[in-house]
GROMACS .gro file of C-alpha atoms in nm:
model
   96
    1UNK     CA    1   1.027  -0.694  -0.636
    2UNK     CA    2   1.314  -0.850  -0.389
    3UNK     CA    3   1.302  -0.861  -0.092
    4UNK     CA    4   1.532  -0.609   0.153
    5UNK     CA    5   1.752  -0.727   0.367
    6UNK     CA    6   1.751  -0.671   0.735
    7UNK     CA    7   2.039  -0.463   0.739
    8UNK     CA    8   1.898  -0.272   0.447
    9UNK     CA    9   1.570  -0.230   0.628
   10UNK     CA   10   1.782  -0.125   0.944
   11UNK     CA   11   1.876   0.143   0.728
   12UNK     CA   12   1.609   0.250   0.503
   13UNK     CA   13   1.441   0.293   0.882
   14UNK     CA   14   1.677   0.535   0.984
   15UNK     CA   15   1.451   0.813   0.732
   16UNK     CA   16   1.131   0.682   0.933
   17UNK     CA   17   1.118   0.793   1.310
   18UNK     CA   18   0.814   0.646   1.362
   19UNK     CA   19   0.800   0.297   1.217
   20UNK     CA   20   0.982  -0.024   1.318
   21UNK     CA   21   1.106  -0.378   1.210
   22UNK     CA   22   0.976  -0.653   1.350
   23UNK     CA   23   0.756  -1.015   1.263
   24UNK     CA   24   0.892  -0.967   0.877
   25UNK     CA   25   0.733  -0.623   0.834
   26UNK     CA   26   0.732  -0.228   0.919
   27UNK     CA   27   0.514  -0.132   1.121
   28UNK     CA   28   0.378   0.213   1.268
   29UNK     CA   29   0.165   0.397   1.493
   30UNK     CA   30  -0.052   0.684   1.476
   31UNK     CA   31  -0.270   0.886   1.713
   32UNK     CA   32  -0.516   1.129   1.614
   33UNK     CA   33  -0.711   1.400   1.776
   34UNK     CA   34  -1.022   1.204   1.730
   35UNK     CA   35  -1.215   0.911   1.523
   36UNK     CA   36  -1.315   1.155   1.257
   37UNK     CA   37  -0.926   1.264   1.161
   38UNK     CA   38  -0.808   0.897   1.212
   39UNK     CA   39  -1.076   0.797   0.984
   40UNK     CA   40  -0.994   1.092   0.720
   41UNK     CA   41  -0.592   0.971   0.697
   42UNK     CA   42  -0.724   0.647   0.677
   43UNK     CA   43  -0.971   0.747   0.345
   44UNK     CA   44  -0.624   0.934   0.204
   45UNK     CA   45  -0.417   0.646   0.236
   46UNK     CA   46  -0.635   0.385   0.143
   47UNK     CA   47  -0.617   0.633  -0.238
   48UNK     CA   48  -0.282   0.618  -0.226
   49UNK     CA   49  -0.225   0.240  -0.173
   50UNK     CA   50  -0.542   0.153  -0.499
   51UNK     CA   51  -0.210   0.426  -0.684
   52UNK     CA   52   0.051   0.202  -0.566
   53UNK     CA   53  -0.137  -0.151  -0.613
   54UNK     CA   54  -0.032  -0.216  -0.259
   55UNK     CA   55  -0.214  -0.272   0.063
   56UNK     CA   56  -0.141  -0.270   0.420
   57UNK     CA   57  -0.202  -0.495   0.738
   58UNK     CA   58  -0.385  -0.201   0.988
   59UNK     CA   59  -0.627  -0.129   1.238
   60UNK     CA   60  -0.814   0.138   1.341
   61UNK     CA   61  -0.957   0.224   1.742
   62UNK     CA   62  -1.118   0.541   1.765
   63UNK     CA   63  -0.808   0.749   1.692
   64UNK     CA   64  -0.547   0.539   1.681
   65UNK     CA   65  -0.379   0.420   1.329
   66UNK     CA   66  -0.201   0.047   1.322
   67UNK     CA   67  -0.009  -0.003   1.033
   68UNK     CA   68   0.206  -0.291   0.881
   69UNK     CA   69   0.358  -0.322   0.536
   70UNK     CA   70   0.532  -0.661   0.366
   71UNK     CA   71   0.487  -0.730   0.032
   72UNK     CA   72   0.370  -1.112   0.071
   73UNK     CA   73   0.496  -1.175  -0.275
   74UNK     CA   74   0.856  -1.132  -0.223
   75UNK     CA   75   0.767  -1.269   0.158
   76UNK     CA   76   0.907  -0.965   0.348
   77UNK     CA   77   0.987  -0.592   0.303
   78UNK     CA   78   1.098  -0.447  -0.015
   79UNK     CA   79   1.068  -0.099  -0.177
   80UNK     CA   80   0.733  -0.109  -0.254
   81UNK     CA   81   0.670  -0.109   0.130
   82UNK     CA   82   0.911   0.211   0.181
   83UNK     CA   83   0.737   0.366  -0.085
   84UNK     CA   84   0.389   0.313   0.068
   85UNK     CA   85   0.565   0.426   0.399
   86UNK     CA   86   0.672   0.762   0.258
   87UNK     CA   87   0.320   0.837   0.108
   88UNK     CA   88   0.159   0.786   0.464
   89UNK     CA   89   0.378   0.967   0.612
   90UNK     CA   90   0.343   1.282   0.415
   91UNK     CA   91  -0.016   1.232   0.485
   92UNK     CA   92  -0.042   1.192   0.842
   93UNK     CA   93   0.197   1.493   0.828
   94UNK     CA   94  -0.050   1.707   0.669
   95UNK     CA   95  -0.357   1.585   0.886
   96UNK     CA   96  -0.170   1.692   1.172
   0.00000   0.00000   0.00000
């Protein structure tokens, strides 16, 4: 997998409001109602990255969601990351 290039990630970015380019990643916040549905998109996601044999950089405090995606193989963002990025986002949509 290649590696994007920033103007490509510029782009790509465009279809994701809530995530942002910076330090060679994507990266993305989200707030919960509490620790419990934080923790619950966390559990979904973390089945959808073991699906896409890909992981991401995040942290959790109580209900808030920090998320960063590069694939360290190709030593920046590629499609793998946007794909990862779409998944999440359909489910923190749903757990809202």
């Amino acid at each position: 997998m290649s590696k994007l290039s920033e103007q490509d990630i510029e782009k790509k970015l465009l279809r994701f409001p809530d995530w942002e380019y910076f330090d060679n990643a994507i990266h993305a916040e989200f707030e919960f109602d509490n620790f419990r549905d934080c923790f619950s998109a966390m559990s979904r996601i973390a089945f959808e990255c073991e699906t896409l044999n890909h992981h991401p950089e995040w942290t959790n405090t109580y209900n808030i969601l920090s998320i960063s995606l590069s694939t360290h193989d190709a030593e920046g963002v590629t499609e793998k990351d946007f794909k990862l990025a779409e998944a999440i986002e359909m489910i923190v949509e749903v757990q809202e």
